[in-house]
Every structure is written in C-alpha cells, then in structure tokens.
Amino acid sequence: MNVQENYSLKNHNTFGVEVSAKYFAQAGNFDELKNALEFAKARDLKTLFLGGGSNVLFTENFDGLVIQLNLKGISEKILNENQVLVTAKAGENWHEFVQYCLRKNYGGLENLSLIPGNVGTSPMQNIGAYGTEIKDTFVNCTVLSLETLQTEVFDAEKCDFGYRDSIFKKEGKGKYVILEVSFKLTTNNHVIKTEYGAIKTELEKMGIENPGIQDVSEAVIHIRQSKLPDPKVTGNAGSFFKNPTIPLEQFEKLKMKFPDIPGYPNGNAVKVPAGWLIEQCGWKGKQIGNVASHELQALVIVNKTGLASGKEIYDFSSLIIGSVKERFGIELEREVNII
Ligand SMILES: Cc1cc2nc3c(=O)[nH]c(=O)nc-3n(C[C@H](O)[C@H](O)[C@H](O)COP(=O)(O)OP(=O)(O)OC[C@H]3O[C@@H](n4cnc5c(N)ncnc54)[C@H](O)[C@@H]3O)c2cc1C
C-alpha cells in the first residue's frame, strides 16, 4: 500500500474543488484496506472513505487519511428461472456495473443508468432516479465495522433505507466501510418502468413502442445528458438538496398562497420539488463569484468558473436555504456530504 502525503483531491471530487488530504491511499484489496486502517490508527488519524467523489463537498483540507476504495469484481448466482443474484465489489463504477447487467440481460437497474460514483457508495443514500431506488433490488451489503474490524452483512431492513437516506448517513455514520453490494435482478419477464419523468416521451422520440430494459437505459441516458451538467466539464455533485417532505396541513396552507406549488402526496405528508422552490426564489442560473445554480436545473449547484472553493459553494447553498426558508417556511436539507 502506497500512502501519499499532502495529496491534491481536485481530481477526486466532482466539484473540482482544490483541497488536499494530509495522507491519501488507494485500497485495491482487503489487505490494503486493513493496512491503511492500521496506518491511520498508529498515527491517530481520522479517516475518510472515498468512491467517485460525486457526492461530497470538501470545505477545507482533510487533516487525516483519505482511503479510496478500489476493490473490484462482479459475481453472479442464478436463483431461479427468473432471478439472479449479482454481487459487485465497492470499487466498481456504478454506471459500468449497470451496463454490465444490461449486457447480460439482467433487469432492475436500468432506470439508474448514468448515476456517477461507485457501487460501494450506492447504499449510502439509497441512490435513486426515474422512479427507482436501489432498495427495490437490493439484497444485502457486506460491511467492515471500523470498531471491531469484523465484517458484517446488512440486509435492507438493517440498512433502514429512506429517501436518499440509510443507516450509513444516520447512526452508522463513519462506523462502517461498505465492501460489496448484492442485488436481485430479473433474467426475463422484466418489469419495465416508464411512468416516471420524461421516459415515455423520450421513448416515443426514439420510435420505440415496446421498450426493453436496454431501451429504458438509453432513454434515461439521453434525458440525463440533456438536463444535467457533465462534471467533467462543469464541477457539480448532482442535486445539492433533498426534495423536502412537509406535513399535508402545511402544504395546503402554502397552496392557498402559491396555487402553482407542485406536491406529491404520501400519506399525511407531501414531497415538494426543491428545484421549484429554489427557482421561485430567483436562483435558477444565478451566479455569485465562482458559483452558480445551474441554468437548466436549479437544484444543481455548479462550480461555474472551476475556481470555486468548497467554502464558497457551501456559503452559496446557505443563501439558497435562507431564501427558501424566508419565502416558503421550508428548511432545505443538503443531500451532498459536507466534509
Ligand atoms: C451529475 C450528477 C448526477 C447525480 N445524479 C444522482 C441521481 O440521479 N441519484 C442519486 O441518488 N445520486 C445522484 N448523484 C449523486 C452521486 O452520484 C451518488 O450519491 C453516488 O452514489 C455517490 O457515489 P461516489 O462513489 O461518488 O460517492 P463519494 O462522493 O465518493 O462518497 C459519498 C459519501 O459516501 C462515503 N463513502 C464512499 N464510499 C464508501 C464506502 N465504500 N463505504 C462507506 N462510506 C463510503 C464517503 O465518505 C462520503 O461521505 C449525482 C451526482 C452527480 C455529479
């Protein structure tokens, strides 16, 4: 294991923020991971695990050891004539893993095409898009407890998945490293989900009447490419905020004042699109210094000039939170992990 000192993380976070780690190591296998943890323990260093760096905002240099997990490998086990269990190691790139499954005609992950990041991070916030979340196909994940250094298997119940949420962002925060994740996918009789978002319209544009999983994936890729900024071109971490869920009563009061407010009821609560709230406050496309809200999707904050510091991006997000709170009385929560 090679530990580098005062290592630049600019290429390891999709915001492209220039920060450094006191120490940086890549773990390509379990032994290297254990060695890295021992290195940190011996020097009493705090540790941070990093996948693709597409859901983090570094607001300062990291005064500890950053460990990038590069564990690779995919294995499969046929469960019955219609289902397969597919297990991928943490360091597999998420989109490449989805494409691998599609090539094998394994269905269930196609709506999650083109989400940046790694497989090992996918349970962290129960990644989701276009009407699908990983919890829909998730079976379990193997984790390493940082307290006991023993591996444990967490099923979906133990992961306590919620909307962009899991145990790993709550009481399990900083306590576990996810080593591999298993999904139960279909091998035939695929369930095609085209109801959400613009998938149907996109498939029509593509001239496809009876879509298969590959078609859905292609439609999702087209939509995402047309709407979301490519982090390789403009630094960003996707949606910066979660869509807030508010009590029905509060939503009804807001509806009287703002008749156009969109909302998706769920029992006694209503989910409100954060992008709409931000846009109404005049933030869409607005730039302050090096930071801006994306001109096509207000929910995405971008490092517009490529020169923004993490602190600048964080302060920009605080201004948005303040505006939305003042106008609508709703407190937006950041989806991105602030480091
Ligand atoms: C353009 C763009 C679009 C996006 N679209 C979506 C979307 O549609 N849906 C969605 O849900 N997300 C989306 N995201 C957010 C992001 O892609 C996901 O959250 C992804 O799962 C992050 O993976 P990562 O490997 O890059 O995580 P990182 O940013 O490397 O890490 C995120 C957090 O997880 C921790 N971590 C990383 N690996 C491990 C591990 N193995 N074990 C324990 N902790 C770990 C890190 O310490 C950090 O706190 C988008 C991001 C971008 C840039």
PDB file of N, CA and C and ligand atoms in Angstrom, residues 12-15 47-57 67-69 90-92 94 111-130 132 143 164 168-169 173-174 176-180 224 228-231 234-239 300 335-339, ligand 1:
ATOM      1  N   HIS A  12     -10.438  14.087  -7.372  1.00  0.00           N
ATOM      2  CA  HIS A  12     -11.192  13.055  -6.651  1.00  0.00           C
ATOM      3  C   HIS A  12     -12.507  13.586  -6.093  1.00  0.00           C
ATOM      4  N   ASN A  13     -12.911  14.802  -6.523  1.00  0.00           N
ATOM      5  CA  ASN A  13     -14.248  15.279  -6.165  1.00  0.00           C
ATOM      6  C   ASN A  13     -14.835  15.955  -7.386  1.00  0.00           C
ATOM      7  N   THR A  14     -16.093  15.620  -7.718  1.00  0.00           N
ATOM      8  CA  THR A  14     -16.659  16.091  -8.997  1.00  0.00           C
ATOM      9  C   THR A  14     -16.981  17.588  -8.981  1.00  0.00           C
ATOM     10  N   PHE A  15     -16.900  18.238  -7.820  1.00  0.00           N
ATOM     11  CA  PHE A  15     -16.999  19.696  -7.797  1.00  0.00           C
ATOM     12  C   PHE A  15     -15.702  20.312  -8.323  1.00  0.00           C
ATOM     13  N   THR A  47     -10.138   9.086   9.421  1.00  0.00           N
ATOM     14  CA  THR A  47     -10.143   8.515   8.071  1.00  0.00           C
ATOM     15  C   THR A  47     -11.400   8.962   7.321  1.00  0.00           C
ATOM     16  N   LEU A  48     -11.275   8.994   5.997  1.00  0.00           N
ATOM     17  CA  LEU A  48     -12.431   9.276   5.143  1.00  0.00           C
ATOM     18  C   LEU A  48     -12.375   8.324   3.964  1.00  0.00           C
ATOM     19  N   PHE A  49     -13.491   7.644   3.705  1.00  0.00           N
ATOM     20  CA  PHE A  49     -13.547   6.735   2.551  1.00  0.00           C
ATOM     21  C   PHE A  49     -14.121   7.482   1.368  1.00  0.00           C
ATOM     22  N   LEU A  50     -13.534   7.233   0.226  1.00  0.00           N
ATOM     23  CA  LEU A  50     -13.976   7.928  -0.968  1.00  0.00           C
ATOM     24  C   LEU A  50     -14.213   6.935  -2.089  1.00  0.00           C
ATOM     25  N   GLY A  51     -15.330   7.128  -2.795  1.00  0.00           N
ATOM     26  CA  GLY A  51     -15.583   6.348  -4.007  1.00  0.00           C
ATOM     27  C   GLY A  51     -15.227   7.230  -5.187  1.00  0.00           C
ATOM     28  N   GLY A  52     -16.257   7.651  -5.922  1.00  0.00           N
ATOM     29  CA  GLY A  52     -16.030   8.512  -7.080  1.00  0.00           C
ATOM     30  C   GLY A  52     -15.980   9.995  -6.733  1.00  0.00           C
ATOM     31  N   GLY A  53     -16.244  10.338  -5.476  1.00  0.00           N
ATOM     32  CA  GLY A  53     -16.208  11.754  -5.069  1.00  0.00           C
ATOM     33  C   GLY A  53     -17.326  12.587  -5.686  1.00  0.00           C
ATOM     34  N   SER A  54     -18.451  11.926  -6.056  1.00  0.00           N
ATOM     35  CA  SER A  54     -19.524  12.665  -6.737  1.00  0.00           C
ATOM     36  C   SER A  54     -20.640  13.101  -5.802  1.00  0.00           C
ATOM     37  N   ASN A  55     -20.445  12.880  -4.504  1.00  0.00           N
ATOM     38  CA  ASN A  55     -21.474  13.336  -3.560  1.00  0.00           C
ATOM     39  C   ASN A  55     -20.839  13.943  -2.312  1.00  0.00           C
ATOM     40  N   VAL A  56     -19.697  14.589  -2.523  1.00  0.00           N
ATOM     41  CA  VAL A  56     -19.005  15.229  -1.398  1.00  0.00           C
ATOM     42  C   VAL A  56     -18.675  16.681  -1.743  1.00  0.00           C
ATOM     43  N   LEU A  57     -18.676  17.505  -0.712  1.00  0.00           N
ATOM     44  CA  LEU A  57     -18.178  18.871  -0.863  1.00  0.00           C
ATOM     45  C   LEU A  57     -17.132  19.084   0.229  1.00  0.00           C
ATOM     46  N   ILE A  67      -9.020   7.290   2.164  1.00  0.00           N
ATOM     47  CA  ILE A  67      -8.812   5.957   1.575  1.00  0.00           C
ATOM     48  C   ILE A  67      -9.781   5.792   0.411  1.00  0.00           C
ATOM     49  N   GLN A  68      -9.212   5.648  -0.784  1.00  0.00           N
ATOM     50  CA  GLN A  68     -10.083   5.408  -1.929  1.00  0.00           C
ATOM     51  C   GLN A  68     -10.206   3.904  -2.144  1.00  0.00           C
ATOM     52  N   LEU A  69     -11.448   3.445  -2.152  1.00  0.00           N
ATOM     53  CA  LEU A  69     -11.690   2.001  -2.257  1.00  0.00           C
ATOM     54  C   LEU A  69     -11.727   1.564  -3.713  1.00  0.00           C
ATOM     55  N   ALA A  90     -17.080  -2.876  -3.938  1.00  0.00           N
ATOM     56  CA  ALA A  90     -17.311  -1.441  -3.719  1.00  0.00           C
ATOM     57  C   ALA A  90     -16.704  -0.534  -4.787  1.00  0.00           C
ATOM     58  N   GLY A  91     -15.547  -0.912  -5.319  1.00  0.00           N
ATOM     59  CA  GLY A  91     -14.843  -0.007  -6.235  1.00  0.00           C
ATOM     60  C   GLY A  91     -15.300  -0.081  -7.677  1.00  0.00           C
ATOM     61  N   GLU A  92     -16.293  -0.916  -7.973  1.00  0.00           N
ATOM     62  CA  GLU A  92     -16.818  -0.964  -9.345  1.00  0.00           C
ATOM     63  C   GLU A  92     -17.571   0.332  -9.623  1.00  0.00           C
ATOM     64  N   TRP A  94     -20.434   2.587 -10.800  1.00  0.00           N
ATOM     65  CA  TRP A  94     -21.867   2.270 -10.823  1.00  0.00           C
ATOM     66  C   TRP A  94     -22.415   2.115 -12.257  1.00  0.00           C
ATOM     67  N   ASN A 111     -33.141   2.034 -14.833  1.00  0.00           N
ATOM     68  CA  ASN A 111     -33.558   3.431 -14.584  1.00  0.00           C
ATOM     69  C   ASN A 111     -32.475   4.207 -13.835  1.00  0.00           C
ATOM     70  N   LEU A 112     -31.488   3.490 -13.312  1.00  0.00           N
ATOM     71  CA  LEU A 112     -30.419   4.141 -12.538  1.00  0.00           C
ATOM     72  C   LEU A 112     -29.147   4.323 -13.376  1.00  0.00           C
ATOM     73  N   SER A 113     -29.316   4.244 -14.707  1.00  0.00           N
ATOM     74  CA  SER A 113     -28.164   4.416 -15.599  1.00  0.00           C
ATOM     75  C   SER A 113     -27.571   5.808 -15.435  1.00  0.00           C
ATOM     76  N   LEU A 114     -26.277   5.880 -15.641  1.00  0.00           N
ATOM     77  CA  LEU A 114     -25.503   7.137 -15.684  1.00  0.00           C
ATOM     78  C   LEU A 114     -25.427   7.908 -14.370  1.00  0.00           C
ATOM     79  N   ILE A 115     -25.801   7.280 -13.252  1.00  0.00           N
ATOM     80  CA  ILE A 115     -25.553   7.952 -11.968  1.00  0.00           C
ATOM     81  C   ILE A 115     -24.054   7.809 -11.684  1.00  0.00           C
ATOM     82  N   PRO A 116     -23.374   8.920 -11.434  1.00  0.00           N
ATOM     83  CA  PRO A 116     -21.928   8.812 -11.176  1.00  0.00           C
ATOM     84  C   PRO A 116     -21.642   8.082  -9.858  1.00  0.00           C
ATOM     85  N   GLY A 117     -20.388   7.737  -9.648  1.00  0.00           N
ATOM     86  CA  GLY A 117     -19.984   7.144  -8.374  1.00  0.00           C
ATOM     87  C   GLY A 117     -19.793   5.645  -8.459  1.00  0.00           C
ATOM     88  N   ASN A 118     -19.572   5.048  -7.307  1.00  0.00           N
ATOM     89  CA  ASN A 118     -19.231   3.635  -7.242  1.00  0.00           C
ATOM     90  C   ASN A 118     -20.336   2.789  -6.614  1.00  0.00           C
ATOM     91  N   VAL A 119     -20.253   1.498  -6.844  1.00  0.00           N
ATOM     92  CA  VAL A 119     -21.254   0.571  -6.297  1.00  0.00           C
ATOM     93  C   VAL A 119     -21.260   0.630  -4.766  1.00  0.00           C
ATOM     94  N   GLY A 120     -20.066   0.709  -4.161  1.00  0.00           N
ATOM     95  CA  GLY A 120     -19.967   0.671  -2.700  1.00  0.00           C
ATOM     96  C   GLY A 120     -20.656   1.841  -2.023  1.00  0.00           C
ATOM     97  N   THR A 121     -20.845   2.920  -2.756  1.00  0.00           N
ATOM     98  CA  THR A 121     -21.487   4.097  -2.161  1.00  0.00           C
ATOM     99  C   THR A 121     -22.997   4.064  -2.371  1.00  0.00           C
ATOM    100  N   SER A 122     -23.460   3.208  -3.285  1.00  0.00           N
ATOM    101  CA  SER A 122     -24.886   3.270  -3.653  1.00  0.00           C
ATOM    102  C   SER A 122     -25.845   3.087  -2.470  1.00  0.00           C
ATOM    103  N   PRO A 123     -25.507   2.261  -1.450  1.00  0.00           N
ATOM    104  CA  PRO A 123     -26.460   2.165  -0.321  1.00  0.00           C
ATOM    105  C   PRO A 123     -26.446   3.397   0.586  1.00  0.00           C
ATOM    106  N   MET A 124     -25.358   4.164   0.560  1.00  0.00           N
ATOM    107  CA  MET A 124     -25.231   5.315   1.469  1.00  0.00           C
ATOM    108  C   MET A 124     -26.488   6.167   1.459  1.00  0.00           C
ATOM    109  N   GLN A 125     -26.892   6.586   0.247  1.00  0.00           N
ATOM    110  CA  GLN A 125     -28.096   7.426   0.192  1.00  0.00           C
ATOM    111  C   GLN A 125     -29.188   6.739  -0.636  1.00  0.00           C
ATOM    112  N   ASN A 126     -29.093   5.383  -0.716  1.00  0.00           N
ATOM    113  CA  ASN A 126     -30.140   4.654  -1.434  1.00  0.00           C
ATOM    114  C   ASN A 126     -30.382   5.357  -2.770  1.00  0.00           C
ATOM    115  N   ILE A 127     -29.346   5.366  -3.614  1.00  0.00           N
ATOM    116  CA  ILE A 127     -29.410   6.188  -4.829  1.00  0.00           C
ATOM    117  C   ILE A 127     -30.686   5.896  -5.608  1.00  0.00           C
ATOM    118  N   GLY A 128     -31.207   6.940  -6.212  1.00  0.00           N
ATOM    119  CA  GLY A 128     -32.473   6.787  -6.910  1.00  0.00           C
ATOM    120  C   GLY A 128     -32.595   7.738  -8.072  1.00  0.00           C
ATOM    121  N   ALA A 129     -33.419   7.338  -9.054  1.00  0.00           N
ATOM    122  CA  ALA A 129     -33.712   8.205 -10.194  1.00  0.00           C
ATOM    123  C   ALA A 129     -34.842   7.565 -10.993  1.00  0.00           C
ATOM    124  N   TYR A 130     -35.663   8.401 -11.591  1.00  0.00           N
ATOM    125  CA  TYR A 130     -36.697   7.946 -12.524  1.00  0.00           C
ATOM    126  C   TYR A 130     -37.545   6.797 -11.981  1.00  0.00           C
ATOM    127  N   THR A 132     -37.071   4.724  -9.497  1.00  0.00           N
ATOM    128  CA  THR A 132     -36.409   3.520  -8.971  1.00  0.00           C
ATOM    129  C   THR A 132     -35.381   3.933  -7.915  1.00  0.00           C
ATOM    130  N   VAL A 143     -20.218  -5.223   5.037  1.00  0.00           N
ATOM    131  CA  VAL A 143     -19.512  -4.037   5.531  1.00  0.00           C
ATOM    132  C   VAL A 143     -18.388  -4.467   6.479  1.00  0.00           C
ATOM    133  N   ARG A 164     -33.128   9.044  -0.187  1.00  0.00           N
ATOM    134  CA  ARG A 164     -31.725   9.499  -0.158  1.00  0.00           C
ATOM    135  C   ARG A 164     -31.131   9.339   1.242  1.00  0.00           C
ATOM    136  N   PHE A 168     -26.291   4.392   7.071  1.00  0.00           N
ATOM    137  CA  PHE A 168     -24.909   4.869   6.910  1.00  0.00           C
ATOM    138  C   PHE A 168     -24.803   6.402   6.956  1.00  0.00           C
ATOM    139  N   LYS A 169     -25.956   7.077   6.848  1.00  0.00           N
ATOM    140  CA  LYS A 169     -25.945   8.546   6.988  1.00  0.00           C
ATOM    141  C   LYS A 169     -26.482   8.949   8.359  1.00  0.00           C
ATOM    142  N   LYS A 173     -23.162   6.370  10.702  1.00  0.00           N
ATOM    143  CA  LYS A 173     -22.256   7.292  10.000  1.00  0.00           C
ATOM    144  C   LYS A 173     -20.817   7.163  10.511  1.00  0.00           C
ATOM    145  N   GLY A 174     -19.896   6.921   9.590  1.00  0.00           N
ATOM    146  CA  GLY A 174     -18.482   6.836   9.953  1.00  0.00           C
ATOM    147  C   GLY A 174     -18.089   5.550  10.664  1.00  0.00           C
ATOM    148  N   TYR A 176     -18.855   2.256   9.405  1.00  0.00           N
ATOM    149  CA  TYR A 176     -18.717   1.084   8.532  1.00  0.00           C
ATOM    150  C   TYR A 176     -18.132   1.471   7.179  1.00  0.00           C
ATOM    151  N   VAL A 177     -17.401   0.524   6.590  1.00  0.00           N
ATOM    152  CA  VAL A 177     -16.998   0.657   5.193  1.00  0.00           C
ATOM    153  C   VAL A 177     -17.784  -0.390   4.425  1.00  0.00           C
ATOM    154  N   ILE A 178     -18.431   0.020   3.369  1.00  0.00           N
ATOM    155  CA  ILE A 178     -19.187  -0.935   2.551  1.00  0.00           C
ATOM    156  C   ILE A 178     -18.207  -1.600   1.578  1.00  0.00           C
ATOM    157  N   LEU A 179     -18.163  -2.926   1.608  1.00  0.00           N
ATOM    158  CA  LEU A 179     -17.174  -3.660   0.809  1.00  0.00           C
ATOM    159  C   LEU A 179     -17.754  -4.217  -0.487  1.00  0.00           C
ATOM    160  N   GLU A 180     -19.008  -4.678  -0.425  1.00  0.00           N
ATOM    161  CA  GLU A 180     -19.662  -5.180  -1.636  1.00  0.00           C
ATOM    162  C   GLU A 180     -21.173  -5.126  -1.460  1.00  0.00           C
ATOM    163  N   ARG A 224     -30.788  12.389 -19.066  1.00  0.00           N
ATOM    164  CA  ARG A 224     -29.803  12.909 -18.106  1.00  0.00           C
ATOM    165  C   ARG A 224     -28.774  13.787 -18.819  1.00  0.00           C
ATOM    166  N   LEU A 228     -28.566  17.446 -17.206  1.00  0.00           N
ATOM    167  CA  LEU A 228     -27.615  17.611 -16.101  1.00  0.00           C
ATOM    168  C   LEU A 228     -26.231  17.991 -16.615  1.00  0.00           C
ATOM    169  N   PRO A 229     -25.543  18.881 -15.918  1.00  0.00           N
ATOM    170  CA  PRO A 229     -24.195  19.243 -16.360  1.00  0.00           C
ATOM    171  C   PRO A 229     -23.219  18.078 -16.160  1.00  0.00           C
ATOM    172  N   ASP A 230     -22.335  17.882 -17.129  1.00  0.00           N
ATOM    173  CA  ASP A 230     -21.324  16.827 -17.035  1.00  0.00           C
ATOM    174  C   ASP A 230     -20.211  17.317 -16.099  1.00  0.00           C
ATOM    175  N   PRO A 231     -19.995  16.603 -14.973  1.00  0.00           N
ATOM    176  CA  PRO A 231     -18.972  17.063 -14.017  1.00  0.00           C
ATOM    177  C   PRO A 231     -17.580  17.195 -14.633  1.00  0.00           C
ATOM    178  N   THR A 234     -18.238  20.842 -16.117  1.00  0.00           N
ATOM    179  CA  THR A 234     -18.584  21.844 -15.085  1.00  0.00           C
ATOM    180  C   THR A 234     -18.753  21.126 -13.757  1.00  0.00           C
ATOM    181  N   GLY A 235     -17.934  21.484 -12.794  1.00  0.00           N
ATOM    182  CA  GLY A 235     -17.962  20.796 -11.499  1.00  0.00           C
ATOM    183  C   GLY A 235     -19.315  20.878 -10.818  1.00  0.00           C
ATOM    184  N   ASN A 236     -19.801  19.734 -10.366  1.00  0.00           N
ATOM    185  CA  ASN A 236     -21.071  19.700  -9.615  1.00  0.00           C
ATOM    186  C   ASN A 236     -21.192  18.341  -8.938  1.00  0.00           C
ATOM    187  N   ALA A 237     -22.198  18.211  -8.071  1.00  0.00           N
ATOM    188  CA  ALA A 237     -22.420  16.912  -7.406  1.00  0.00           C
ATOM    189  C   ALA A 237     -23.874  16.485  -7.572  1.00  0.00           C
ATOM    190  N   GLY A 238     -24.470  16.821  -8.726  1.00  0.00           N
ATOM    191  CA  GLY A 238     -25.882  16.473  -8.940  1.00  0.00           C
ATOM    192  C   GLY A 238     -26.763  17.327  -8.034  1.00  0.00           C
ATOM    193  N   SER A 239     -27.889  16.784  -7.630  1.00  0.00           N
ATOM    194  CA  SER A 239     -28.814  17.541  -6.766  1.00  0.00           C
ATOM    195  C   SER A 239     -28.100  17.911  -5.476  1.00  0.00           C
ATOM    196  N   VAL A 300     -29.216  21.943  -8.903  1.00  0.00           N
ATOM    197  CA  VAL A 300     -27.795  21.609  -9.062  1.00  0.00           C
ATOM    198  C   VAL A 300     -26.951  22.882  -8.908  1.00  0.00           C
ATOM    199  N   GLU A 335     -28.228  17.377   0.346  1.00  0.00           N
ATOM    200  CA  GLU A 335     -28.070  15.942   0.035  1.00  0.00           C
ATOM    201  C   GLU A 335     -26.581  15.588  -0.010  1.00  0.00           C
ATOM    202  N   VAL A 336     -25.789  16.533  -0.450  1.00  0.00           N
ATOM    203  CA  VAL A 336     -24.340  16.320  -0.601  1.00  0.00           C
ATOM    204  C   VAL A 336     -23.691  16.216   0.787  1.00  0.00           C
ATOM    205  N   ASN A 337     -22.722  15.304   0.915  1.00  0.00           N
ATOM    206  CA  ASN A 337     -21.998  15.139   2.186  1.00  0.00           C
ATOM    207  C   ASN A 337     -20.964  16.248   2.330  1.00  0.00           C
ATOM    208  N   ILE A 338     -21.111  17.037   3.382  1.00  0.00           N
ATOM    209  CA  ILE A 338     -20.176  18.148   3.613  1.00  0.00           C
ATOM    210  C   ILE A 338     -19.014  17.636   4.465  1.00  0.00           C
ATOM    211  N   ILE A 339     -17.801  17.807   3.949  1.00  0.00           N
ATOM    212  CA  ILE A 339     -16.626  17.290   4.660  1.00  0.00           C
ATOM    213  C   ILE A 339     -15.798  18.464   5.182  1.00  0.00           C
TER     214      ILE A 339
HETATM  215  C1  LIG B   1     -24.076  14.797 -12.338  1.00  0.00           C
HETATM  216  C2  LIG B   1     -24.518  14.028 -11.120  1.00  0.00           C
HETATM  217  C3  LIG B   1     -25.753  13.415 -11.113  1.00  0.00           C
HETATM  218  C4  LIG B   1     -26.175  12.688  -9.996  1.00  0.00           C
HETATM  219  N1  LIG B   1     -27.395  12.073 -10.045  1.00  0.00           N
HETATM  220  C5  LIG B   1     -27.837  11.349  -8.988  1.00  0.00           C
HETATM  221  C6  LIG B   1     -29.098  10.674  -9.023  1.00  0.00           C
HETATM  222  O1  LIG B   1     -29.817  10.728 -10.021  1.00  0.00           O
HETATM  223  N2  LIG B   1     -29.482   9.974  -7.935  1.00  0.00           N
HETATM  224  C7  LIG B   1     -28.706   9.873  -6.829  1.00  0.00           C
HETATM  225  O2  LIG B   1     -29.126   9.207  -5.871  1.00  0.00           O
HETATM  226  N3  LIG B   1     -27.489  10.476  -6.766  1.00  0.00           N
HETATM  227  C8  LIG B   1     -27.047  11.208  -7.802  1.00  0.00           C
HETATM  228  N4  LIG B   1     -25.831  11.849  -7.750  1.00  0.00           N
HETATM  229  C9  LIG B   1     -25.030  11.764  -6.513  1.00  0.00           C
HETATM  230  C10 LIG B   1     -23.952  10.653  -6.543  1.00  0.00           C
HETATM  231  O3  LIG B   1     -23.717  10.217  -7.838  1.00  0.00           O
HETATM  232  C11 LIG B   1     -24.365   9.454  -5.700  1.00  0.00           C
HETATM  233  O4  LIG B   1     -24.649   9.852  -4.393  1.00  0.00           O
HETATM  234  C12 LIG B   1     -23.279   8.364  -5.666  1.00  0.00           C
HETATM  235  O5  LIG B   1     -23.767   7.216  -5.019  1.00  0.00           O
HETATM  236  C13 LIG B   1     -22.018   8.850  -4.975  1.00  0.00           C
HETATM  237  O6  LIG B   1     -21.041   7.865  -5.182  1.00  0.00           O
HETATM  238  P1  LIG B   1     -19.496   8.165  -5.004  1.00  0.00           P
HETATM  239  O7  LIG B   1     -18.791   6.854  -5.081  1.00  0.00           O
HETATM  240  O8  LIG B   1     -19.050   9.217  -5.933  1.00  0.00           O
HETATM  241  O9  LIG B   1     -19.507   8.725  -3.508  1.00  0.00           O
HETATM  242  P2  LIG B   1     -18.446   9.683  -2.791  1.00  0.00           P
HETATM  243  O10 LIG B   1     -18.759  11.095  -3.155  1.00  0.00           O
HETATM  244  O11 LIG B   1     -17.060   9.210  -3.010  1.00  0.00           O
HETATM  245  O12 LIG B   1     -18.826   9.451  -1.250  1.00  0.00           O
HETATM  246  C14 LIG B   1     -20.084   9.857  -0.751  1.00  0.00           C
HETATM  247  C15 LIG B   1     -20.124   9.556   0.744  1.00  0.00           C
HETATM  248  O13 LIG B   1     -20.045   8.162   0.966  1.00  0.00           O
HETATM  249  C16 LIG B   1     -18.891   7.813   1.767  1.00  0.00           C
HETATM  250  N5  LIG B   1     -18.381   6.573   1.161  1.00  0.00           N
HETATM  251  C17 LIG B   1     -17.905   6.400  -0.087  1.00  0.00           C
HETATM  252  N6  LIG B   1     -17.635   5.101  -0.307  1.00  0.00           N
HETATM  253  C18 LIG B   1     -17.942   4.433   0.820  1.00  0.00           C
HETATM  254  C19 LIG B   1     -17.899   3.055   1.222  1.00  0.00           C
HETATM  255  N7  LIG B   1     -17.487   2.095   0.398  1.00  0.00           N
HETATM  256  N8  LIG B   1     -18.285   2.746   2.476  1.00  0.00           N
HETATM  257  C20 LIG B   1     -18.713   3.692   3.342  1.00  0.00           C
HETATM  258  N9  LIG B   1     -18.780   5.005   3.024  1.00  0.00           N
HETATM  259  C21 LIG B   1     -18.418   5.364   1.778  1.00  0.00           C
HETATM  260  C22 LIG B   1     -17.966   9.000   1.641  1.00  0.00           C
HETATM  261  O14 LIG B   1     -17.132   9.131   2.777  1.00  0.00           O
HETATM  262  C23 LIG B   1     -18.943  10.157   1.521  1.00  0.00           C
HETATM  263  O15 LIG B   1     -19.416  10.562   2.781  1.00  0.00           O
HETATM  264  C24 LIG B   1     -25.354  12.581  -8.854  1.00  0.00           C
HETATM  265  C25 LIG B   1     -24.088  13.195  -8.868  1.00  0.00           C
HETATM  266  C26 LIG B   1     -23.661  13.915  -9.995  1.00  0.00           C
HETATM  267  C27 LIG B   1     -22.301  14.529 -10.011  1.00  0.00           C
END
